[in-house]
Coordinates of C-alpha atoms and ligand atoms in Angstrom, one line a residue:
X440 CA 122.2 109.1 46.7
X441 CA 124.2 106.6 48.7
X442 CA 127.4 105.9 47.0
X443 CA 127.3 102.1 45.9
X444 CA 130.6 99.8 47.6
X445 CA 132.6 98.1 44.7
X446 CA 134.2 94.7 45.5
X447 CA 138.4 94.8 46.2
X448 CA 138.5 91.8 44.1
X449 CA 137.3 93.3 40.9
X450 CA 133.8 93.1 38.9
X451 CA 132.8 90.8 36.1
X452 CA 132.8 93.1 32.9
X453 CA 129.0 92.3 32.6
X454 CA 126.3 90.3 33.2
X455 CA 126.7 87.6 30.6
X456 CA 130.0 87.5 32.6
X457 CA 128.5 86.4 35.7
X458 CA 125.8 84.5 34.2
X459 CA 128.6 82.3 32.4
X460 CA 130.6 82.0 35.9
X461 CA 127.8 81.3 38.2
X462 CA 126.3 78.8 35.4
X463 CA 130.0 77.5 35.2
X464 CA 129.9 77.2 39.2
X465 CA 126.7 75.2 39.1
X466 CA 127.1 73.1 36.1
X467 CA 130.0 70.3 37.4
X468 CA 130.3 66.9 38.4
X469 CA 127.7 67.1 40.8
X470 CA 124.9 67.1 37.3
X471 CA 127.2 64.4 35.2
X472 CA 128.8 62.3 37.5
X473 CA 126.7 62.4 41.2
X474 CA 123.2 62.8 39.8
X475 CA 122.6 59.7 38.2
X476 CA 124.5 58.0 40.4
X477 CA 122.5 59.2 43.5
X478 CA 119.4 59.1 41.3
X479 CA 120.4 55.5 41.0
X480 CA 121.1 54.2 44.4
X481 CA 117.5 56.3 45.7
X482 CA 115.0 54.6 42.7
X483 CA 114.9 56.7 40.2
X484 CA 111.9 59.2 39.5
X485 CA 110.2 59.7 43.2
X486 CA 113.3 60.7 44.0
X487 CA 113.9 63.1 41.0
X488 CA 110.5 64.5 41.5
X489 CA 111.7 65.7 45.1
X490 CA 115.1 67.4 43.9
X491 CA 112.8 69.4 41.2
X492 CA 110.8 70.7 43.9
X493 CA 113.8 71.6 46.1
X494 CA 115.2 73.5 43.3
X495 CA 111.9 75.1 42.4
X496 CA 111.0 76.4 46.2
X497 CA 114.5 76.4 47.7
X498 CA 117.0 76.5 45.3
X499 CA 115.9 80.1 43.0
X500 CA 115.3 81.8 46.0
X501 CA 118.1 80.3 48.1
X502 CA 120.4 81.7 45.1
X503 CA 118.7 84.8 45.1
X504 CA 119.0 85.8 48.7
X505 CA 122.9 84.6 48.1
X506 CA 124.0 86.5 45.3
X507 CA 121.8 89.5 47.2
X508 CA 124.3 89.4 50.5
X509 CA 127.6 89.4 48.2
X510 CA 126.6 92.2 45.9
X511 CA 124.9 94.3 49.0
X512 CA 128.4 93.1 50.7
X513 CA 130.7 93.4 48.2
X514 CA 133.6 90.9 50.0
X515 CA 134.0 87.4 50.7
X516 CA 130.9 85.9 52.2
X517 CA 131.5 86.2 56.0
X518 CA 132.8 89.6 55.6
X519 CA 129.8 90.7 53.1
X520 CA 127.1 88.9 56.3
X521 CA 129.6 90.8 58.8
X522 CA 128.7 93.9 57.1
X523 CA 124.8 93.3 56.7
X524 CA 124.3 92.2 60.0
X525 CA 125.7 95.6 60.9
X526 CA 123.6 97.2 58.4
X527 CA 120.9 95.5 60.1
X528 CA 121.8 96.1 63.8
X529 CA 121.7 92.0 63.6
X530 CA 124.3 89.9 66.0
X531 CA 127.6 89.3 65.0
X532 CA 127.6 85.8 65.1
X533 CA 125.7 85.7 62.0
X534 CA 129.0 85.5 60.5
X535 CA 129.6 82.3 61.6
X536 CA 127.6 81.5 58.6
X537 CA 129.7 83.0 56.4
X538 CA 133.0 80.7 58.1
X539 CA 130.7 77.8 57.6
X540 CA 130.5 78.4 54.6
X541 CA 133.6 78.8 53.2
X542 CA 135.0 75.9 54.8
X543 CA 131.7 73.4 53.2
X544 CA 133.4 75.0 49.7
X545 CA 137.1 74.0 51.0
X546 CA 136.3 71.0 51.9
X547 CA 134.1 70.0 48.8
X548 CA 137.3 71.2 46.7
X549 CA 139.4 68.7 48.9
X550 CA 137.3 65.9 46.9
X551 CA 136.0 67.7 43.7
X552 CA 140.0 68.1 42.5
X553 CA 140.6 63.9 43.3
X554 CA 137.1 63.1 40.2
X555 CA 138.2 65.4 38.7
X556 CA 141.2 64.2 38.1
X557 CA 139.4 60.8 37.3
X558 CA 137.8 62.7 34.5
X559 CA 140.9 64.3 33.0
X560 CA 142.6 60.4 33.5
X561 CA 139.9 59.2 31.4
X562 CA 140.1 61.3 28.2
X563 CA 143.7 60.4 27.5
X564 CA 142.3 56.5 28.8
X565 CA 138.9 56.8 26.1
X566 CA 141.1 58.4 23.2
X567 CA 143.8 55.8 23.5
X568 CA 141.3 53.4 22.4
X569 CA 141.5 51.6 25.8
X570 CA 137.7 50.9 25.7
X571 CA 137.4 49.7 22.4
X572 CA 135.2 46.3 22.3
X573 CA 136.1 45.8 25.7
X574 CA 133.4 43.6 28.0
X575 CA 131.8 45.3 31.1
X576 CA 134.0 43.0 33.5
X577 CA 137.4 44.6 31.4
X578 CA 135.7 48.0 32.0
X579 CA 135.1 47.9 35.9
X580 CA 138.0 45.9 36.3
X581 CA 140.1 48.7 34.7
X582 CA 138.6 51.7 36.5
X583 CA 139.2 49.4 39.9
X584 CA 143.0 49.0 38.6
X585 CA 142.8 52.8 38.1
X586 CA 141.2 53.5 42.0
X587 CA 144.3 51.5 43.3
X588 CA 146.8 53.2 41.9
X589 CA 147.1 56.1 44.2
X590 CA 149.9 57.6 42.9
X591 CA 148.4 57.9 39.6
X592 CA 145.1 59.4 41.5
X593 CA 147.4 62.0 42.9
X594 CA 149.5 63.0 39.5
X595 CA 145.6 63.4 38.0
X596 CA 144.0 65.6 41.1
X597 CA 147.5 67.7 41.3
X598 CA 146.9 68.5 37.7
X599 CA 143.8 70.1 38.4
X600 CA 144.5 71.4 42.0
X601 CA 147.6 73.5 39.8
X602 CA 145.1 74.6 36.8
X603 CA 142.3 75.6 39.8
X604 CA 145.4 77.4 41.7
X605 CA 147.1 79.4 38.5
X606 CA 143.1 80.4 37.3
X607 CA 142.4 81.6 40.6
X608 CA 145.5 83.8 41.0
X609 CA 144.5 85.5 37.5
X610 CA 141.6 87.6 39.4
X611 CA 138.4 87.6 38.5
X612 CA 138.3 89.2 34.9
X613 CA 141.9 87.6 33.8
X614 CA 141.2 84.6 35.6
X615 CA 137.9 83.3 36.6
X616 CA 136.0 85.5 33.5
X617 CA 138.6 84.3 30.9
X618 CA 138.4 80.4 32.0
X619 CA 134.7 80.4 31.9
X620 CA 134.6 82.6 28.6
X621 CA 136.0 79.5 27.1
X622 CA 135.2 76.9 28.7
X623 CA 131.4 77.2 29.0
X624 CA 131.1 77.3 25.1
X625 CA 132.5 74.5 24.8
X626 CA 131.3 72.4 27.2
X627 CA 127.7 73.3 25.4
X628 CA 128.7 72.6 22.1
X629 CA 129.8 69.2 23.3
X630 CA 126.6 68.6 25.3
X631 CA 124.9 69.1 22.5
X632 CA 126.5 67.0 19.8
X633 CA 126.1 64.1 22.9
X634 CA 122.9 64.8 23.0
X635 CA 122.2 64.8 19.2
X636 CA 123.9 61.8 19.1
X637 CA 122.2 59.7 21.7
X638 CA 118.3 61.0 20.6
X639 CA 119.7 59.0 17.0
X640 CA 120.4 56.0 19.1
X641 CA 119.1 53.3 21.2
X642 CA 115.4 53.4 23.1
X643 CA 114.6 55.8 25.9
X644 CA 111.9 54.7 27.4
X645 CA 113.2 52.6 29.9
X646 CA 115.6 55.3 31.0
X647 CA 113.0 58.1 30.8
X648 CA 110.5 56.0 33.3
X649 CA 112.9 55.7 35.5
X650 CA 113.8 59.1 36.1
X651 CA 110.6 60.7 35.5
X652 CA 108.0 57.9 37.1
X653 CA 107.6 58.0 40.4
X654 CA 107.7 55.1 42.6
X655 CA 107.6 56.2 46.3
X656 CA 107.8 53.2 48.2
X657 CA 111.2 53.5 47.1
X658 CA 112.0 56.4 48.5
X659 CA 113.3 56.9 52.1
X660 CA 113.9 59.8 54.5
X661 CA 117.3 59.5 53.9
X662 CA 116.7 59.5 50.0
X663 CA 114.4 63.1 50.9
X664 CA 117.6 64.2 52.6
X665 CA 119.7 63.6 49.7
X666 CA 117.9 65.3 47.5
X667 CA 117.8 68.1 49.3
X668 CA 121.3 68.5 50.1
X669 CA 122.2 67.4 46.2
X670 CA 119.7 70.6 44.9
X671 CA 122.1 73.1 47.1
X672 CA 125.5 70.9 46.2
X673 CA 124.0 71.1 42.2
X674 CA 123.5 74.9 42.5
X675 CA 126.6 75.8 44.2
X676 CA 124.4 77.1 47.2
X677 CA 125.4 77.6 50.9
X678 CA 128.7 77.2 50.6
X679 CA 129.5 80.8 49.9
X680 CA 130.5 80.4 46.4
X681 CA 127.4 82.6 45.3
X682 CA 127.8 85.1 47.8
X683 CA 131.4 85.5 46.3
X684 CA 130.3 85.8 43.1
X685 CA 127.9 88.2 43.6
X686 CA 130.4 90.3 45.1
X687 CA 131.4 91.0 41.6
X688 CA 128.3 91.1 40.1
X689 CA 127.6 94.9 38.4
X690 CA 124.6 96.8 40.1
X691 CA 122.3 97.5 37.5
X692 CA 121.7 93.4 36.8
X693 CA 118.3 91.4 37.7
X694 CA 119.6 89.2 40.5
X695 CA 116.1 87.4 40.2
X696 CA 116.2 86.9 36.5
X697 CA 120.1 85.8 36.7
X698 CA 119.5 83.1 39.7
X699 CA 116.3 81.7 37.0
X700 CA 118.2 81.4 34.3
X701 CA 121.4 79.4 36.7
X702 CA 118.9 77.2 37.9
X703 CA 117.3 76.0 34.9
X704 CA 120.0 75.9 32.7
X705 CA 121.5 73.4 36.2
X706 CA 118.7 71.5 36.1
X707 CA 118.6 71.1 32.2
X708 CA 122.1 69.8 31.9
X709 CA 121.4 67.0 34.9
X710 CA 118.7 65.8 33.1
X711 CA 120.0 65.6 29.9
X712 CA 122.9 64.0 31.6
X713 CA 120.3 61.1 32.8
X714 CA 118.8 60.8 29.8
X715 CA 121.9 60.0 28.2
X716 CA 123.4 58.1 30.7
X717 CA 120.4 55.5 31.9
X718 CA 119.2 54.4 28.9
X719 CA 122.6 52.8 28.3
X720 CA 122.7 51.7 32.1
X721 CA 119.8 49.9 31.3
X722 CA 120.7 48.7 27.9
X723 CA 123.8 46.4 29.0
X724 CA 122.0 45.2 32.1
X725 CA 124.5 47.4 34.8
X726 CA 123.5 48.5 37.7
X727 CA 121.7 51.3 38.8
X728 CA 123.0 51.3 41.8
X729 CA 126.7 51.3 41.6
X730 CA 127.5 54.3 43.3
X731 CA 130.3 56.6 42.1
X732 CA 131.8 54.7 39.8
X733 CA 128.4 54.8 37.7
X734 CA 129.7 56.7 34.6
X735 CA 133.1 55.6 34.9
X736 CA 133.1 51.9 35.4
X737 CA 129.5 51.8 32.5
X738 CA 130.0 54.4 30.2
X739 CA 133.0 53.7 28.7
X740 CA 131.6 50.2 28.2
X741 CA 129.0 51.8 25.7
X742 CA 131.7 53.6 24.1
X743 CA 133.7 50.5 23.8
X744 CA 130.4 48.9 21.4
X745 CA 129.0 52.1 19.1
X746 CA 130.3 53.8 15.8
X747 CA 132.7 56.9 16.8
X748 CA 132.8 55.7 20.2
X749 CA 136.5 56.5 20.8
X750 CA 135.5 60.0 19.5
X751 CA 132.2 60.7 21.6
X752 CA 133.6 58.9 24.6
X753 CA 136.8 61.6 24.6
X754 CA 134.4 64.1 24.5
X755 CA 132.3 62.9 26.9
X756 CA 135.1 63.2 29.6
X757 CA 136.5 66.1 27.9
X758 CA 132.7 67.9 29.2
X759 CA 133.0 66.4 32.3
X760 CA 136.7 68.0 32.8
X761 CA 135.7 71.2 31.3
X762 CA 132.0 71.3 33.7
X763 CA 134.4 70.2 36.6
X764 CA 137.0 72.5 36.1
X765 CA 134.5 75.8 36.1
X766 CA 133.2 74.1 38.9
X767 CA 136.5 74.0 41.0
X768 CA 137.5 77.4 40.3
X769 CA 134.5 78.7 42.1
X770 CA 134.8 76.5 44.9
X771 CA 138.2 78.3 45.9
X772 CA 137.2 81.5 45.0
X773 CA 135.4 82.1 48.8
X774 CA 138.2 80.9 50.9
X775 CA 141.3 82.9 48.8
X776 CA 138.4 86.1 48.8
X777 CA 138.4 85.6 52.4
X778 CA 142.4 84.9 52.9
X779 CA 142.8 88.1 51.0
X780 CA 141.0 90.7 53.0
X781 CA 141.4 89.2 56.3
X782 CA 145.1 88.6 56.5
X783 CA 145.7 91.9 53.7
X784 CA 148.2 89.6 51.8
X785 CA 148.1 89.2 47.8
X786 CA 145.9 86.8 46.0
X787 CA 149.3 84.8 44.9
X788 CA 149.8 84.3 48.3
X789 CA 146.6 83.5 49.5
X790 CA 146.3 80.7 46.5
X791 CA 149.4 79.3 47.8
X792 CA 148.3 79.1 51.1
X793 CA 144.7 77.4 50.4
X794 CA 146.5 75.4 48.0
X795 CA 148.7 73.6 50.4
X796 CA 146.4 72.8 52.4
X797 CA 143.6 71.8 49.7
X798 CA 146.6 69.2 48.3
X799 CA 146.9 67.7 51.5
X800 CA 143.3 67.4 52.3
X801 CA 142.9 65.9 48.8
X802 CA 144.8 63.1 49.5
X803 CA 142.5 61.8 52.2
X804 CA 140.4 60.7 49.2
X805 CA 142.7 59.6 46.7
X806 CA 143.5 57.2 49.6
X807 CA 139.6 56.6 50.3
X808 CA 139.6 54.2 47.5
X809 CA 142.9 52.4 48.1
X810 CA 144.8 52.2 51.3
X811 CA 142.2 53.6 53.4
X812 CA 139.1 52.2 51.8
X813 CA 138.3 49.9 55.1
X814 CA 139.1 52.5 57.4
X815 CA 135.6 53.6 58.3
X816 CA 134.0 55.6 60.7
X817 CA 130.1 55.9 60.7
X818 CA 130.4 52.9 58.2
X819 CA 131.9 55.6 55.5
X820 CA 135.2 55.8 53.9
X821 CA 137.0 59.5 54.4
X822 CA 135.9 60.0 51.4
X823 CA 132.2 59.6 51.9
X824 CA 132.2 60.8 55.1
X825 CA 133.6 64.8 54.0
X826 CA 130.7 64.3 51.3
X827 CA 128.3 63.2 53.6
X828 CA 129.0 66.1 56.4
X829 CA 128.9 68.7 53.3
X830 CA 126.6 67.8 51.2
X831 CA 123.7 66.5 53.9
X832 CA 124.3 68.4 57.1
X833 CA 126.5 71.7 55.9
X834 CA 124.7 72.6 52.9
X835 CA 121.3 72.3 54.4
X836 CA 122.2 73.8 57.5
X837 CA 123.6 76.5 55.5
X838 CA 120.7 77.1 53.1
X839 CA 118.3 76.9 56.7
X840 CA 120.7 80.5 57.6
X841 CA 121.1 82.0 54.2
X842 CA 116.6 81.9 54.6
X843 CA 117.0 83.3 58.4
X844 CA 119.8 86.4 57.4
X845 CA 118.0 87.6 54.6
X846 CA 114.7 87.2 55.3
X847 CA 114.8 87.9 59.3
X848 CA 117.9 89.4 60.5
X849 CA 117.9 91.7 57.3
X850 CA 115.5 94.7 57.2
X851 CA 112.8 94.4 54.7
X852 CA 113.9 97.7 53.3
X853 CA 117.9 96.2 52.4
X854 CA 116.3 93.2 50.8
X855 CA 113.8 95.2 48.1
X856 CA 116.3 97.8 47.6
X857 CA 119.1 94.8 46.7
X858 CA 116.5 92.9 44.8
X859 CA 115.0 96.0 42.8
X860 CA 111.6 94.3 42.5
X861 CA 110.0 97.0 44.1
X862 CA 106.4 95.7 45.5
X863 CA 106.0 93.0 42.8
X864 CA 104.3 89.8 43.4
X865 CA 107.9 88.2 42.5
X866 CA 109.4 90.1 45.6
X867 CA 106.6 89.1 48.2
X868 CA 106.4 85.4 46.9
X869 CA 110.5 85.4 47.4
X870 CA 109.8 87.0 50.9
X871 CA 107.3 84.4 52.5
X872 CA 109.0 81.6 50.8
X873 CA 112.2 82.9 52.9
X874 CA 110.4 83.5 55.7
X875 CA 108.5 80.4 56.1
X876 CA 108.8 77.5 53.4
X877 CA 112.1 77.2 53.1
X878 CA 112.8 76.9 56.6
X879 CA 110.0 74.8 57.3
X880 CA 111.0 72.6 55.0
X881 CA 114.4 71.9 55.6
X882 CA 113.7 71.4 59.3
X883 CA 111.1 68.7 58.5
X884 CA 113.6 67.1 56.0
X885 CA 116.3 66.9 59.0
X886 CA 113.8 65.7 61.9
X887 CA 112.2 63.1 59.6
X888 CA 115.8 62.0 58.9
X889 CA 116.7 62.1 62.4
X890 CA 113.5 59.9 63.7
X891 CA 111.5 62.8 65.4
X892 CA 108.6 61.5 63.9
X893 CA 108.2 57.9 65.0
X894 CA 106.7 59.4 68.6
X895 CA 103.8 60.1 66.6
X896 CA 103.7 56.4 64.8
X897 CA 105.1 58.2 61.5
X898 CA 108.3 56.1 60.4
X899 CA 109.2 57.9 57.1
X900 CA 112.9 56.8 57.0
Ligands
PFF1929 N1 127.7 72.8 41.7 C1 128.8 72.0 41.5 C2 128.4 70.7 40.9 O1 127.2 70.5 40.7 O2 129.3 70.0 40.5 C3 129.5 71.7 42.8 C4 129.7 72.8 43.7 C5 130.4 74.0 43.3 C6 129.2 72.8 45.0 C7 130.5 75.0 44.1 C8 129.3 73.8 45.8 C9 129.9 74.9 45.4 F1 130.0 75.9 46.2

């Protein structure tokens, strides 16, 4: 039998492991914080209905082809498609993909440390009592004061750049394995008193309609776009974090039942985040359509007004940090992975490395929503222009190639044997919708958003 590769960087000690990491990876700000936000400024349930198919059709099988290259692999993602293509007696360029990327995960990191450092600001702001009775103009005013104060922004986003750096150097069992262990746990056992708390509170219906009724005459091609680009961002997809982690992912482990239970337990947690966040929205007449301050210039206002709010608003952000924070860690593992093997130095250095530059990078948007905030190009900040290019053109883009690699450049033979489905109807279904849905479907979403359609008298944007 062919003797099976092991990773350089370690293995997780078992599948619960991975499932806790990769569920860690996927569960972040992008469910809590962009979600309803996004949700809010695209109308509400057409556009929700949209991302549930995305995850459904693209994002399982997305994930599965993903964390199928990095354990076939076994090394950072362009490496682990260097390898396959090989395997495959595909191009080389193929690992171009790889590069791409790593650097969408880099540069997401440059922004995920600067909100997440809004979220840490905000427990020690919410447990201080800050919000207590306060009016919604004393709310927003305060988290405007807090946007201004750059040098605040950047003691909060070098916290957790340092926590990100000194998990990462641990490795993957001493590092990444332990932080999840903990973290994950908790950030459930929070979730769930939230949620036990809210379901004894206020009226849901208004919230619930508006994420789950449809109303498509307000959505546009842009708001299609969105949503698909969120449901990779969401899952942690295309941007090589997967294909990392399934570098370390043991042999003998269902990649296909893994990837379901990642999704849905992703999708779970951003709806239950709506649910608990609209209702309020709603409740003391904000708006929907706020952008990304949404839970952090409303929220706290609710917590200002109920019983314990002091306590559940500190947990609240205490989640968010924990969700975030998981989150983070997995968005540097692809680039210090890579660092590693391609310049043979040691992890330390290759996290001090990365680290520099991520610090740097991050301050373009700390400064996004100060100094620079009318220093545009395309009409977007820096800030919304790096989460514009990654989340709407890299992602997708991405996502368009993982489909092509594995289920065209790879042989048919690589992808069964990865998979261990054998013939099953689950390994054919995965196969076509590879082959043909996903693509098609991401190319339609990109020419409808780039006008291809009007020739035809279609105007769907
Ligand atoms: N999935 C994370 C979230 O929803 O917050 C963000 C993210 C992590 C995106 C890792 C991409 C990634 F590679």
């Amino acid at each position: 039998m062919e003797e099976k590769r092991q990773s350089v960087h370690g293995q997780w000690s078992s599948r619960t492991a991975f499932v806790l990491a990769a569920t860690g990876s996927a569960v972040g700000l992008g469910n809590i914080w962009k979600f309803p936000y996004i949700t809010g400024q695209n109308g509400g349930g057409a556009f929700v209905l949209v991302y549930l198919i995305c995850i459904l059709i693209i994002g399982i099988p997305v994930m599965m082809g993903e964390i199928l290259i990095g354990r076939r692999g076994r090394q950072s993602p362009s490496h682990s498609i260097a390898y396959l293509a090989k395997e495959a007696g595909a191009p080389r360029i193929w690992t171009l993909m790889g590069i791409m990327g790593i650097s969408a995960s880099f540069l997401i990191l440059t922004f995920y440390v600067v909100i997440a450092g809004w979220a840490v600001a905000y427990i020690i702001v919410t447990a201080s009592g800050t919000f207590t009775g306060a009016s919604a103009e004393a709310v927003g005013a305060y988290f405007d004061d807090f946007l201004a104060d750059s040098s605040g922004l950047i003691f909060w986003s070098t916290l957790v750049t340092l926590g990100t750096l000194v998990t990462v150097a641990g490795g993957v069992r001493k590092g990444l394995e332990r932080a999840v262990t903990w973290l994950m746990p908790g950030m459930l056992v929070i979730l769930l008193i939230l949620v036990g708390y809210a379901l004894s509170t206020g009226s849901f219906i208004e919230g619930f309609s508006f994420l789950f009724k449809p109303d498509f005459t307000k959505l546009s091609a842009d708001g299609v776009l969105v949503a698909l680009g969120h449901a990779f961002f969401t899952l942690s997809l295309a941007s090589g974090v997967m294909i990392a982690y399934g570098a370390y992912l043991p042999e003998d482990t269902s990649i296909f039942q893994t990837s379901v239970i990642v999704c849905a337990a992703d999708t779970a947690v951003a709806l239950i985040a709506g649910l608990a966040i609209f209702p309020i929205v709603f409740a003391y007449g904000l708006d929907v359509s706020e952008g990304p301050g949404l839970i952090f210039a409303t929220l706290p206002i609710a917590f200002g007004q109920m019983p314990f709010g002091t306590f559940f608003g500190t947990l609240f952000f205490i989640m968010l940090s924990f969700a975030a924070f998981t989150s983070a860690i997995s968005l540097l593992e692809p680039t210090v992975a890579w660092i590693v093997e391609r310049f043979s130095v040691t992890r330390l250095r290759a996290v001090v490395i990365s680290g520099t530059v991520l610090w740097v990078l991050s301050l373009g948007t700390v400064f996004s929503f100060s100094k620079w905030a009318e220093i545009k190009l395309f009409g977007r900040t820096f800030f919304a222009n790096l989460d514009y290019l990654t989340a709407n053109i890299m992602l997708p883009l991405g996502g368009l190639l993982v489909a092509g690699f594995t289920a065209w450049a790879m042989k048919e033979s690589a992808t069964r044997d990865e998979l261990g489905l054998g013939d099953s109807p689950v390994y054919s279904t995965w196969r076509f919708v590879m082959r043909y849905i996903a693509p098609v479907a991401i190319v339609i979403v990109f020419l409808a958003k780039l006008g291809a359609f009007k020739h035809f008298g279609i105007d769907l944007s």
